[in-house]
JSON list of C-alpha atoms in Angstrom, two decimals:
[
{"chain": "U", "resi": 184, "resn": "MET", "atom": "CA", "xyz": [15.70, 16.44, 7.92]},
{"chain": "U", "resi": 185, "resn": "LYS", "atom": "CA", "xyz": [12.51, 16.66, 9.75]},
{"chain": "U", "resi": 186, "resn": "ILE", "atom": "CA", "xyz": [9.09, 15.21, 8.48]},
{"chain": "U", "resi": 187, "resn": "LEU", "atom": "CA", "xyz": [6.06, 15.66, 9.92]},
{"chain": "U", "resi": 188, "resn": "GLY", "atom": "CA", "xyz": [3.23, 13.40, 8.86]},
{"chain": "U", "resi": 189, "resn": "ILE", "atom": "CA", "xyz": [-0.30, 14.93, 9.49]},
{"chain": "U", "resi": 190, "resn": "ILE", "atom": "CA", "xyz": [-3.68, 13.22, 8.92]},
{"chain": "U", "resi": 191, "resn": "PRO", "atom": "CA", "xyz": [-6.25, 14.84, 7.96]},
{"chain": "U", "resi": 192, "resn": "ALA", "atom": "CA", "xyz": [-9.42, 14.09, 9.38]},
{"chain": "U", "resi": 193, "resn": "ARG", "atom": "CA", "xyz": [-13.36, 15.03, 8.84]},
{"chain": "U", "resi": 194, "resn": "PHE", "atom": "CA", "xyz": [-16.59, 14.24, 10.63]},
{"chain": "U", "resi": 195, "resn": "ALA", "atom": "CA", "xyz": [-18.30, 15.72, 8.10]},
{"chain": "U", "resi": 196, "resn": "SER", "atom": "CA", "xyz": [-17.58, 13.35, 5.25]},
{"chain": "U", "resi": 197, "resn": "THR", "atom": "CA", "xyz": [-20.62, 13.40, 2.19]},
{"chain": "U", "resi": 198, "resn": "ARG", "atom": "CA", "xyz": [-20.47, 9.78, 1.61]},
{"chain": "U", "resi": 199, "resn": "PHE", "atom": "CA", "xyz": [-19.87, 8.40, 4.86]},
{"chain": "U", "resi": 200, "resn": "PRO", "atom": "CA", "xyz": [-20.32, 10.54, 7.85]},
{"chain": "U", "resi": 201, "resn": "GLY", "atom": "CA", "xyz": [-18.31, 10.09, 11.14]},
{"chain": "U", "resi": 202, "resn": "LYS", "atom": "CA", "xyz": [-15.76, 7.54, 9.03]},
{"chain": "U", "resi": 203, "resn": "PRO", "atom": "CA", "xyz": [-12.71, 8.24, 10.77]},
{"chain": "U", "resi": 204, "resn": "LEU", "atom": "CA", "xyz": [-14.39, 6.70, 13.96]},
{"chain": "U", "resi": 205, "resn": "VAL", "atom": "CA", "xyz": [-15.67, 3.51, 12.78]},
{"chain": "U", "resi": 206, "resn": "ASP", "atom": "CA", "xyz": [-14.81, 0.53, 14.07]},
{"chain": "U", "resi": 207, "resn": "ILE", "atom": "CA", "xyz": [-12.79, -1.89, 12.13]},
{"chain": "U", "resi": 208, "resn": "ALA", "atom": "CA", "xyz": [-11.71, -4.88, 14.45]},
{"chain": "U", "resi": 209, "resn": "GLY", "atom": "CA", "xyz": [-11.94, -3.11, 17.86]},
{"chain": "U", "resi": 210, "resn": "LYS", "atom": "CA", "xyz": [-10.11, -0.29, 16.92]},
{"chain": "U", "resi": 211, "resn": "SER", "atom": "CA", "xyz": [-11.70, 2.69, 15.21]},
{"chain": "U", "resi": 212, "resn": "MET", "atom": "CA", "xyz": [-10.48, 3.52, 11.88]},
{"chain": "U", "resi": 213, "resn": "ILE", "atom": "CA", "xyz": [-7.88, 7.00, 12.42]},
{"chain": "U", "resi": 214, "resn": "GLN", "atom": "CA", "xyz": [-6.67, 5.03, 14.96]},
{"chain": "U", "resi": 215, "resn": "ARG", "atom": "CA", "xyz": [-5.63, 2.62, 12.60]},
{"chain": "U", "resi": 216, "resn": "VAL", "atom": "CA", "xyz": [-4.51, 5.11, 10.57]},
{"chain": "U", "resi": 217, "resn": "TYR", "atom": "CA", "xyz": [-2.52, 6.58, 13.28]},
{"chain": "U", "resi": 218, "resn": "GLU", "atom": "CA", "xyz": [-0.48, 3.07, 14.63]},
{"chain": "U", "resi": 219, "resn": "GLN", "atom": "CA", "xyz": [0.49, 2.79, 10.70]},
{"chain": "U", "resi": 220, "resn": "ALA", "atom": "CA", "xyz": [1.89, 6.16, 10.63]},
{"chain": "U", "resi": 221, "resn": "LYS", "atom": "CA", "xyz": [3.68, 6.11, 13.49]},
{"chain": "U", "resi": 222, "resn": "LYS", "atom": "CA", "xyz": [5.61, 3.25, 12.54]},
{"chain": "U", "resi": 223, "resn": "CYS", "atom": "CA", "xyz": [7.46, 4.76, 9.69]},
{"chain": "U", "resi": 224, "resn": "ILE", "atom": "CA", "xyz": [10.71, 5.19, 10.42]},
{"chain": "U", "resi": 225, "resn": "HIS", "atom": "CA", "xyz": [11.13, 8.57, 8.33]},
{"chain": "U", "resi": 226, "resn": "LEU", "atom": "CA", "xyz": [8.54, 10.06, 10.49]},
{"chain": "U", "resi": 227, "resn": "THR", "atom": "CA", "xyz": [9.43, 12.57, 13.28]},
{"chain": "U", "resi": 228, "resn": "GLU", "atom": "CA", "xyz": [5.83, 13.39, 14.67]},
{"chain": "U", "resi": 229, "resn": "VAL", "atom": "CA", "xyz": [2.34, 12.30, 13.16]},
{"chain": "U", "resi": 230, "resn": "ILE", "atom": "CA", "xyz": [-0.42, 14.28, 14.22]},
{"chain": "U", "resi": 231, "resn": "VAL", "atom": "CA", "xyz": [-4.02, 14.11, 13.42]},
{"chain": "U", "resi": 232, "resn": "ALA", "atom": "CA", "xyz": [-5.61, 17.37, 12.12]},
{"chain": "U", "resi": 233, "resn": "THR", "atom": "CA", "xyz": [-9.30, 17.76, 12.81]},
{"chain": "U", "resi": 234, "resn": "ASP", "atom": "CA", "xyz": [-12.07, 20.55, 12.79]},
{"chain": "U", "resi": 235, "resn": "ASP", "atom": "CA", "xyz": [-13.86, 18.20, 15.21]},
{"chain": "U", "resi": 236, "resn": "THR", "atom": "CA", "xyz": [-13.85, 17.42, 18.57]},
{"chain": "U", "resi": 237, "resn": "ARG", "atom": "CA", "xyz": [-15.30, 14.22, 18.65]},
{"chain": "U", "resi": 238, "resn": "ILE", "atom": "CA", "xyz": [-12.27, 12.74, 16.68]},
{"chain": "U", "resi": 239, "resn": "TYR", "atom": "CA", "xyz": [-9.85, 14.91, 18.53]},
{"chain": "U", "resi": 240, "resn": "ASP", "atom": "CA", "xyz": [-10.68, 13.53, 21.95]},
{"chain": "U", "resi": 241, "resn": "HIS", "atom": "CA", "xyz": [-11.21, 10.15, 20.42]},
{"chain": "U", "resi": 242, "resn": "VAL", "atom": "CA", "xyz": [-7.71, 10.49, 19.36]},
{"chain": "U", "resi": 243, "resn": "LEU", "atom": "CA", "xyz": [-6.22, 12.03, 22.65]},
{"chain": "U", "resi": 244, "resn": "SER", "atom": "CA", "xyz": [-7.99, 9.06, 24.27]},
{"chain": "U", "resi": 245, "resn": "PHE", "atom": "CA", "xyz": [-5.98, 6.13, 22.62]},
{"chain": "U", "resi": 246, "resn": "GLY", "atom": "CA", "xyz": [-2.59, 8.21, 23.22]},
{"chain": "U", "resi": 247, "resn": "GLY", "atom": "CA", "xyz": [-2.44, 10.28, 19.83]},
{"chain": "U", "resi": 248, "resn": "VAL", "atom": "CA", "xyz": [-1.09, 13.56, 18.83]},
{"chain": "U", "resi": 249, "resn": "ALA", "atom": "CA", "xyz": [-4.34, 15.34, 17.82]},
{"chain": "U", "resi": 250, "resn": "ILE", "atom": "CA", "xyz": [-4.70, 19.49, 16.23]},
{"chain": "U", "resi": 251, "resn": "MET", "atom": "CA", "xyz": [-8.18, 21.51, 15.81]},
{"chain": "U", "resi": 252, "resn": "THR", "atom": "CA", "xyz": [-8.35, 22.95, 12.36]},
{"chain": "U", "resi": 253, "resn": "SER", "atom": "CA", "xyz": [-10.87, 25.07, 11.17]},
{"chain": "U", "resi": 254, "resn": "ALA", "atom": "CA", "xyz": [-13.84, 24.43, 9.55]},
{"chain": "U", "resi": 255, "resn": "ASP", "atom": "CA", "xyz": [-13.94, 26.70, 6.80]},
{"chain": "U", "resi": 256, "resn": "HIS", "atom": "CA", "xyz": [-10.56, 24.10, 4.83]},
{"chain": "U", "resi": 257, "resn": "GLN", "atom": "CA", "xyz": [-11.28, 22.73, 1.88]},
{"chain": "U", "resi": 258, "resn": "SER", "atom": "CA", "xyz": [-9.28, 20.01, 0.86]},
{"chain": "U", "resi": 259, "resn": "GLY", "atom": "CA", "xyz": [-6.64, 18.43, 3.16]},
{"chain": "U", "resi": 260, "resn": "THR", "atom": "CA", "xyz": [-3.63, 20.04, 1.89]},
{"chain": "U", "resi": 261, "resn": "ASP", "atom": "CA", "xyz": [-5.01, 23.56, 3.41]},
{"chain": "U", "resi": 262, "resn": "ARG", "atom": "CA", "xyz": [-5.50, 21.12, 6.45]},
{"chain": "U", "resi": 263, "resn": "CYS", "atom": "CA", "xyz": [-1.91, 20.22, 6.46]},
{"chain": "U", "resi": 264, "resn": "ALA", "atom": "CA", "xyz": [-0.53, 24.14, 6.01]},
{"chain": "U", "resi": 265, "resn": "GLU", "atom": "CA", "xyz": [-2.53, 25.18, 9.00]},
{"chain": "U", "resi": 266, "resn": "VAL", "atom": "CA", "xyz": [-0.43, 22.74, 10.88]},
{"chain": "U", "resi": 267, "resn": "ALA", "atom": "CA", "xyz": [2.55, 22.92, 9.56]},
{"chain": "U", "resi": 268, "resn": "LEU", "atom": "CA", "xyz": [2.44, 26.95, 10.36]},
{"chain": "U", "resi": 269, "resn": "GLN", "atom": "CA", "xyz": [2.23, 25.88, 13.73]},
{"chain": "U", "resi": 270, "resn": "HIS", "atom": "CA", "xyz": [5.17, 23.68, 13.47]},
{"chain": "U", "resi": 271, "resn": "PRO", "atom": "CA", "xyz": [8.00, 25.56, 11.45]},
{"chain": "U", "resi": 272, "resn": "GLN", "atom": "CA", "xyz": [10.34, 23.14, 12.93]},
{"chain": "U", "resi": 273, "resn": "TYR", "atom": "CA", "xyz": [9.61, 20.84, 9.98]},
{"chain": "U", "resi": 274, "resn": "ASN", "atom": "CA", "xyz": [11.56, 20.75, 6.58]},
{"chain": "U", "resi": 275, "resn": "VAL", "atom": "CA", "xyz": [8.87, 18.39, 4.89]},
{"chain": "U", "resi": 276, "resn": "ILE", "atom": "CA", "xyz": [5.14, 17.93, 6.00]},
{"chain": "U", "resi": 277, "resn": "ILE", "atom": "CA", "xyz": [3.58, 14.51, 4.54]},
{"chain": "U", "resi": 278, "resn": "ASN", "atom": "CA", "xyz": [-0.40, 14.22, 3.87]},
{"chain": "U", "resi": 279, "resn": "ILE", "atom": "CA", "xyz": [-1.09, 11.06, 4.95]},
{"chain": "U", "resi": 280, "resn": "GLN", "atom": "CA", "xyz": [-4.72, 9.39, 3.77]},
{"chain": "U", "resi": 281, "resn": "GLY", "atom": "CA", "xyz": [-7.31, 9.16, 7.21]},
{"chain": "U", "resi": 282, "resn": "ASP", "atom": "CA", "xyz": [-9.64, 6.38, 5.21]},
{"chain": "U", "resi": 283, "resn": "GLU", "atom": "CA", "xyz": [-6.57, 3.87, 4.52]},
{"chain": "U", "resi": 284, "resn": "PRO", "atom": "CA", "xyz": [-6.50, 1.76, 7.44]},
{"chain": "U", "resi": 285, "resn": "TYR", "atom": "CA", "xyz": [-4.22, -0.80, 6.70]},
{"chain": "U", "resi": 286, "resn": "ILE", "atom": "CA", "xyz": [-1.37, 1.89, 4.95]},
{"chain": "U", "resi": 287, "resn": "ASP", "atom": "CA", "xyz": [2.09, 0.39, 4.89]},
{"chain": "U", "resi": 288, "resn": "PRO", "atom": "CA", "xyz": [4.57, 2.15, 6.38]},
{"chain": "U", "resi": 289, "resn": "GLU", "atom": "CA", "xyz": [7.07, 1.46, 3.68]},
{"chain": "U", "resi": 290, "resn": "GLN", "atom": "CA", "xyz": [4.52, 3.40, 1.29]},
{"chain": "U", "resi": 291, "resn": "ILE", "atom": "CA", "xyz": [5.05, 6.59, 3.31]},
{"chain": "U", "resi": 292, "resn": "SER", "atom": "CA", "xyz": [8.29, 6.10, 3.39]},
{"chain": "U", "resi": 293, "resn": "LYS", "atom": "CA", "xyz": [8.96, 6.06, -0.13]},
{"chain": "U", "resi": 294, "resn": "VAL", "atom": "CA", "xyz": [7.27, 9.20, -0.56]},
{"chain": "U", "resi": 295, "resn": "ALA", "atom": "CA", "xyz": [9.60, 10.90, 1.84]},
{"chain": "U", "resi": 296, "resn": "SER", "atom": "CA", "xyz": [12.32, 9.00, 0.49]},
{"chain": "U", "resi": 297, "resn": "CYS", "atom": "CA", "xyz": [11.57, 11.22, -2.52]},
{"chain": "U", "resi": 298, "resn": "PHE", "atom": "CA", "xyz": [12.48, 14.81, -0.53]},
{"chain": "U", "resi": 299, "resn": "ASN", "atom": "CA", "xyz": [16.56, 13.14, -0.31]},
{"chain": "U", "resi": 300, "resn": "ASN", "atom": "CA", "xyz": [17.27, 15.35, -3.86]},
{"chain": "U", "resi": 301, "resn": "ALA", "atom": "CA", "xyz": [16.89, 19.05, -2.65]},
{"chain": "U", "resi": 302, "resn": "ASP", "atom": "CA", "xyz": [14.98, 20.09, -6.06]},
{"chain": "U", "resi": 303, "resn": "THR", "atom": "CA", "xyz": [12.17, 18.12, -5.07]},
{"chain": "U", "resi": 304, "resn": "GLN", "atom": "CA", "xyz": [9.05, 20.29, -4.42]},
{"chain": "U", "resi": 305, "resn": "LEU", "atom": "CA", "xyz": [6.19, 18.10, -4.22]},
{"chain": "U", "resi": 306, "resn": "ALA", "atom": "CA", "xyz": [5.95, 14.31, -3.84]},
{"chain": "U", "resi": 307, "resn": "THR", "atom": "CA", "xyz": [3.29, 11.31, -4.41]},
{"chain": "U", "resi": 308, "resn": "LEU", "atom": "CA", "xyz": [2.93, 7.89, -5.02]},
{"chain": "U", "resi": 309, "resn": "VAL", "atom": "CA", "xyz": [2.12, 5.64, -7.84]},
{"chain": "U", "resi": 310, "resn": "LYS", "atom": "CA", "xyz": [1.23, 2.08, -8.75]},
{"chain": "U", "resi": 311, "resn": "LYS", "atom": "CA", "xyz": [1.11, 0.26, -12.15]},
{"chain": "U", "resi": 312, "resn": "ILE", "atom": "CA", "xyz": [-2.49, -1.06, -13.14]},
{"chain": "U", "resi": 313, "resn": "GLN", "atom": "CA", "xyz": [-3.10, -4.36, -13.82]},
{"chain": "U", "resi": 314, "resn": "ASN", "atom": "CA", "xyz": [-6.43, -4.97, -14.79]},
{"chain": "U", "resi": 315, "resn": "GLU", "atom": "CA", "xyz": [-9.12, -2.93, -17.18]},
{"chain": "U", "resi": 316, "resn": "GLN", "atom": "CA", "xyz": [-11.79, -2.64, -14.51]},
{"chain": "U", "resi": 317, "resn": "GLU", "atom": "CA", "xyz": [-8.55, -0.13, -12.49]},
{"chain": "U", "resi": 318, "resn": "LEU", "atom": "CA", "xyz": [-7.94, 1.70, -16.12]},
{"chain": "U", "resi": 319, "resn": "PHE", "atom": "CA", "xyz": [-11.09, 2.53, -16.44]},
{"chain": "U", "resi": 320, "resn": "ASN", "atom": "CA", "xyz": [-12.39, 3.73, -13.55]},
{"chain": "U", "resi": 321, "resn": "VAL", "atom": "CA", "xyz": [-13.23, 7.11, -12.99]},
{"chain": "U", "resi": 322, "resn": "ASN", "atom": "CA", "xyz": [-13.07, 6.97, -9.34]},
{"chain": "U", "resi": 323, "resn": "SER", "atom": "CA", "xyz": [-9.12, 5.58, -10.04]},
{"chain": "U", "resi": 324, "resn": "PRO", "atom": "CA", "xyz": [-7.01, 8.98, -11.15]},
{"chain": "U", "resi": 325, "resn": "LYS", "atom": "CA", "xyz": [-4.37, 8.52, -13.66]},
{"chain": "U", "resi": 326, "resn": "VAL", "atom": "CA", "xyz": [-0.69, 9.32, -13.88]},
{"chain": "U", "resi": 327, "resn": "VAL", "atom": "CA", "xyz": [1.61, 10.43, -17.11]},
{"chain": "U", "resi": 328, "resn": "ILE", "atom": "CA", "xyz": [4.85, 10.50, -15.76]},
{"chain": "U", "resi": 329, "resn": "ASN", "atom": "CA", "xyz": [8.19, 11.38, -17.97]},
{"chain": "U", "resi": 330, "resn": "LYS", "atom": "CA", "xyz": [11.17, 10.11, -17.45]},
{"chain": "U", "resi": 331, "resn": "LEU", "atom": "CA", "xyz": [12.32, 12.06, -14.43]},
{"chain": "U", "resi": 332, "resn": "SER", "atom": "CA", "xyz": [9.97, 10.12, -12.35]},
{"chain": "U", "resi": 333, "resn": "GLU", "atom": "CA", "xyz": [7.80, 12.85, -12.10]},
{"chain": "U", "resi": 334, "resn": "ALA", "atom": "CA", "xyz": [4.01, 13.27, -13.00]},
{"chain": "U", "resi": 335, "resn": "VAL", "atom": "CA", "xyz": [3.15, 14.85, -16.24]},
{"chain": "U", "resi": 336, "resn": "TYR", "atom": "CA", "xyz": [-0.81, 15.07, -15.46]},
{"chain": "U", "resi": 337, "resn": "PHE", "atom": "CA", "xyz": [-3.03, 13.61, -13.26]},
{"chain": "U", "resi": 338, "resn": "SER", "atom": "CA", "xyz": [-6.90, 12.22, -14.97]},
{"chain": "U", "resi": 339, "resn": "ARG", "atom": "CA", "xyz": [-9.81, 10.44, -14.75]},
{"chain": "U", "resi": 340, "resn": "SER", "atom": "CA", "xyz": [-10.00, 8.71, -18.30]},
{"chain": "U", "resi": 341, "resn": "PRO", "atom": "CA", "xyz": [-7.28, 6.44, -19.46]},
{"chain": "U", "resi": 342, "resn": "LEU", "atom": "CA", "xyz": [-4.18, 8.38, -20.63]},
{"chain": "U", "resi": 343, "resn": "PRO", "atom": "CA", "xyz": [-2.58, 8.17, -23.38]},
{"chain": "U", "resi": 344, "resn": "HIS", "atom": "CA", "xyz": [-5.39, 7.07, -25.89]},
{"chain": "U", "resi": 345, "resn": "ILE", "atom": "CA", "xyz": [-3.95, 4.30, -27.75]},
{"chain": "U", "resi": 346, "resn": "ARG", "atom": "CA", "xyz": [-4.22, 4.57, -31.22]},
{"chain": "U", "resi": 347, "resn": "GLY", "atom": "CA", "xyz": [-5.34, 2.49, -33.61]},
{"chain": "U", "resi": 348, "resn": "GLN", "atom": "CA", "xyz": [-6.42, -0.14, -30.71]},
{"chain": "U", "resi": 349, "resn": "GLU", "atom": "CA", "xyz": [-8.93, -2.09, -28.89]},
{"chain": "U", "resi": 350, "resn": "GLN", "atom": "CA", "xyz": [-9.36, -0.38, -25.45]},
{"chain": "U", "resi": 351, "resn": "GLN", "atom": "CA", "xyz": [-9.22, -4.26, -24.02]},
{"chain": "U", "resi": 352, "resn": "ASN", "atom": "CA", "xyz": [-5.60, -3.84, -25.55]},
{"chain": "U", "resi": 353, "resn": "TRP", "atom": "CA", "xyz": [-4.47, -1.26, -24.13]},
{"chain": "U", "resi": 354, "resn": "LEU", "atom": "CA", "xyz": [-2.99, -3.02, -21.29]},
{"chain": "U", "resi": 355, "resn": "SER", "atom": "CA", "xyz": [-0.56, -4.73, -23.26]},
{"chain": "U", "resi": 356, "resn": "HIS", "atom": "CA", "xyz": [0.57, -2.14, -25.25]},
{"chain": "U", "resi": 357, "resn": "PHE", "atom": "CA", "xyz": [1.32, 1.00, -22.65]},
{"chain": "U", "resi": 358, "resn": "THR", "atom": "CA", "xyz": [2.53, 0.73, -18.44]},
{"chain": "U", "resi": 359, "resn": "TYR", "atom": "CA", "xyz": [-0.46, 2.82, -17.13]},
{"chain": "U", "resi": 360, "resn": "PHE", "atom": "CA", "xyz": [0.02, 3.69, -13.48]},
{"chain": "U", "resi": 361, "resn": "LYS", "atom": "CA", "xyz": [-2.84, 4.65, -11.12]},
{"chain": "U", "resi": 362, "resn": "HIS", "atom": "CA", "xyz": [-2.65, 7.57, -8.53]},
{"chain": "U", "resi": 363, "resn": "ILE", "atom": "CA", "xyz": [-2.72, 6.76, -4.95]},
{"chain": "U", "resi": 364, "resn": "GLY", "atom": "CA", "xyz": [-3.18, 9.67, -2.54]},
{"chain": "U", "resi": 365, "resn": "ILE", "atom": "CA", "xyz": [-0.52, 9.82, -0.09]},
{"chain": "U", "resi": 366, "resn": "TYR", "atom": "CA", "xyz": [1.59, 13.43, -0.94]},
{"chain": "U", "resi": 367, "resn": "GLY", "atom": "CA", "xyz": [4.74, 15.27, 0.37]},
{"chain": "U", "resi": 368, "resn": "TYR", "atom": "CA", "xyz": [5.49, 18.85, 0.60]},
{"chain": "U", "resi": 369, "resn": "ARG", "atom": "CA", "xyz": [8.53, 21.02, 1.14]},
{"chain": "U", "resi": 370, "resn": "ALA", "atom": "CA", "xyz": [7.31, 22.95, 4.01]},
{"chain": "U", "resi": 371, "resn": "ASP", "atom": "CA", "xyz": [7.57, 25.79, 2.16]},
{"chain": "U", "resi": 372, "resn": "VAL", "atom": "CA", "xyz": [5.96, 24.71, -1.01]},
{"chain": "U", "resi": 373, "resn": "LEU", "atom": "CA", "xyz": [2.86, 23.62, 1.00]},
{"chain": "U", "resi": 374, "resn": "GLN", "atom": "CA", "xyz": [2.13, 27.46, 2.21]},
{"chain": "U", "resi": 375, "resn": "GLU", "atom": "CA", "xyz": [2.55, 28.31, -1.37]},
{"chain": "U", "resi": 376, "resn": "VAL", "atom": "CA", "xyz": [0.50, 25.98, -3.14]},
{"chain": "U", "resi": 377, "resn": "THR", "atom": "CA", "xyz": [-2.46, 26.44, -0.27]},
{"chain": "U", "resi": 378, "resn": "LYS", "atom": "CA", "xyz": [-2.79, 30.00, -1.92]},
{"chain": "U", "resi": 379, "resn": "LEU", "atom": "CA", "xyz": [-3.33, 29.43, -5.39]},
{"chain": "U", "resi": 380, "resn": "PRO", "atom": "CA", "xyz": [-6.87, 30.00, -6.94]},
{"chain": "U", "resi": 381, "resn": "VAL", "atom": "CA", "xyz": [-8.53, 26.97, -8.21]},
{"chain": "U", "resi": 382, "resn": "SER", "atom": "CA", "xyz": [-7.10, 25.86, -11.63]},
{"chain": "U", "resi": 383, "resn": "SER", "atom": "CA", "xyz": [-9.15, 24.81, -14.51]},
{"chain": "U", "resi": 384, "resn": "LEU", "atom": "CA", "xyz": [-7.48, 21.48, -15.17]},
{"chain": "U", "resi": 385, "resn": "GLU", "atom": "CA", "xyz": [-8.82, 21.29, -11.76]},
{"chain": "U", "resi": 386, "resn": "LYS", "atom": "CA", "xyz": [-11.80, 21.85, -12.10]},
{"chain": "U", "resi": 387, "resn": "ALA", "atom": "CA", "xyz": [-12.37, 19.81, -15.48]},
{"chain": "U", "resi": 388, "resn": "GLU", "atom": "CA", "xyz": [-11.29, 17.13, -13.71]},
{"chain": "U", "resi": 389, "resn": "SER", "atom": "CA", "xyz": [-11.54, 17.38, -9.74]},
{"chain": "U", "resi": 390, "resn": "LEU", "atom": "CA", "xyz": [-8.25, 16.93, -8.93]},
{"chain": "U", "resi": 391, "resn": "GLU", "atom": "CA", "xyz": [-6.13, 19.17, -6.80]},
{"chain": "U", "resi": 392, "resn": "GLN", "atom": "CA", "xyz": [-2.91, 18.22, -8.16]},
{"chain": "U", "resi": 393, "resn": "LEU", "atom": "CA", "xyz": [-3.25, 19.65, -11.52]},
{"chain": "U", "resi": 394, "resn": "ARG", "atom": "CA", "xyz": [-3.97, 23.08, -9.66]},
{"chain": "U", "resi": 395, "resn": "TRP", "atom": "CA", "xyz": [0.24, 22.36, -8.78]},
{"chain": "U", "resi": 396, "resn": "ILE", "atom": "CA", "xyz": [1.12, 21.58, -12.23]},
{"chain": "U", "resi": 397, "resn": "GLU", "atom": "CA", "xyz": [-0.44, 24.10, -13.75]},
{"chain": "U", "resi": 398, "resn": "ASN", "atom": "CA", "xyz": [1.05, 26.81, -11.84]},
{"chain": "U", "resi": 399, "resn": "GLY", "atom": "CA", "xyz": [4.76, 25.59, -12.72]},
{"chain": "U", "resi": 400, "resn": "TYR", "atom": "CA", "xyz": [5.20, 22.92, -9.71]},
{"chain": "U", "resi": 401, "resn": "ARG", "atom": "CA", "xyz": [7.05, 19.56, -10.23]},
{"chain": "U", "resi": 402, "resn": "ILE", "atom": "CA", "xyz": [4.87, 16.09, -8.46]},
{"chain": "U", "resi": 403, "resn": "LYS", "atom": "CA", "xyz": [7.83, 13.39, -8.09]},
{"chain": "U", "resi": 404, "resn": "VAL", "atom": "CA", "xyz": [6.81, 10.16, -8.37]},
{"chain": "U", "resi": 405, "resn": "ALA", "atom": "CA", "xyz": [7.60, 6.96, -6.18]},
{"chain": "U", "resi": 406, "resn": "GLU", "atom": "CA", "xyz": [6.58, 3.48, -7.19]},
{"chain": "U", "resi": 407, "resn": "THR", "atom": "CA", "xyz": [4.93, 1.11, -5.02]},
{"chain": "U", "resi": 408, "resn": "GLU", "atom": "CA", "xyz": [3.88, -2.24, -5.74]},
{"chain": "U", "resi": 409, "resn": "LEU", "atom": "CA", "xyz": [1.75, -2.47, -2.69]},
{"chain": "U", "resi": 410, "resn": "GLU", "atom": "CA", "xyz": [-2.08, -2.43, -3.04]},
{"chain": "U", "resi": 411, "resn": "THR", "atom": "CA", "xyz": [-3.86, -0.25, -0.62]},
{"chain": "U", "resi": 412, "resn": "TYR", "atom": "CA", "xyz": [-7.65, -0.14, 0.08]},
{"chain": "U", "resi": 413, "resn": "ALA", "atom": "CA", "xyz": [-9.34, 3.18, 0.91]},
{"chain": "U", "resi": 414, "resn": "ILE", "atom": "CA", "xyz": [-12.93, 3.34, 2.34]},
{"chain": "U", "resi": 415, "resn": "ASP", "atom": "CA", "xyz": [-14.88, 6.25, 0.91]},
{"chain": "U", "resi": 416, "resn": "THR", "atom": "CA", "xyz": [-18.24, 4.70, 1.50]},
{"chain": "U", "resi": 417, "resn": "PRO", "atom": "CA", "xyz": [-20.03, 2.15, 4.12]},
{"chain": "U", "resi": 418, "resn": "GLU", "atom": "CA", "xyz": [-19.93, -0.41, 0.98]},
{"chain": "U", "resi": 419, "resn": "ASP", "atom": "CA", "xyz": [-16.60, -0.24, 1.19]},
{"chain": "U", "resi": 420, "resn": "LEU", "atom": "CA", "xyz": [-16.00, -0.71, 4.85]},
{"chain": "U", "resi": 421, "resn": "ALA", "atom": "CA", "xyz": [-18.51, -3.79, 4.89]},
{"chain": "U", "resi": 422, "resn": "ASN", "atom": "CA", "xyz": [-16.67, -5.57, 1.65]},
{"chain": "U", "resi": 423, "resn": "LEU", "atom": "CA", "xyz": [-12.98, -5.10, 3.63]},
{"chain": "U", "resi": 424, "resn": "LYS", "atom": "CA", "xyz": [-14.51, -6.60, 6.76]},
{"chain": "U", "resi": 425, "resn": "MET", "atom": "CA", "xyz": [-15.58, -9.58, 4.16]},
{"chain": "U", "resi": 426, "resn": "SER", "atom": "CA", "xyz": [-12.08, -9.71, 2.85]}
]
């Protein structure tokens, strides 16, 4: 099985313009993500997919592989689909977030291993929620999982609601999972899901993966115990440098 890792990277981020090129201890964020992804033994190749020549040139300057893609894509999934069309030799595509400079290669491997099962269409990663701050953080999507290790639903709210219990007691009555934003797609499924119209659940929660579930696609879930740190704002970067 040939697996292609793709790192979508935009310059024009609303909350943090130029984010992929910010310096973190002497290397850009996109270089750190790329180098971590290259350590994953399950990936045949790693490519940065960008719509900005500054990012493209920078990736080439440190010896990485990059491809220019359309500026019209609405999501990283769409950007991955464009690159995947140019590389039909790959069976599976892994969408690696470009704002997690210290992603562990083992987390990528966990998603890749989901495709050892020929029935897997899509895959992603989850982690057990340990505290109330995570549980009630609307910027940290939660995942409901069935007994087949498939995602039933994603929500910014904590699901399920524990009836008859105060919210501060919910974690002691149920195991909640937060979503780690890395995706795997069977190559043909990737092309299918990018053609789907925006769904009602997706609009309600502003979570792209709900479009796939609403249209009957199955998302396999792998669990990690490793933490990730995404940089969405300049404040996130400052906190990382202080830690």
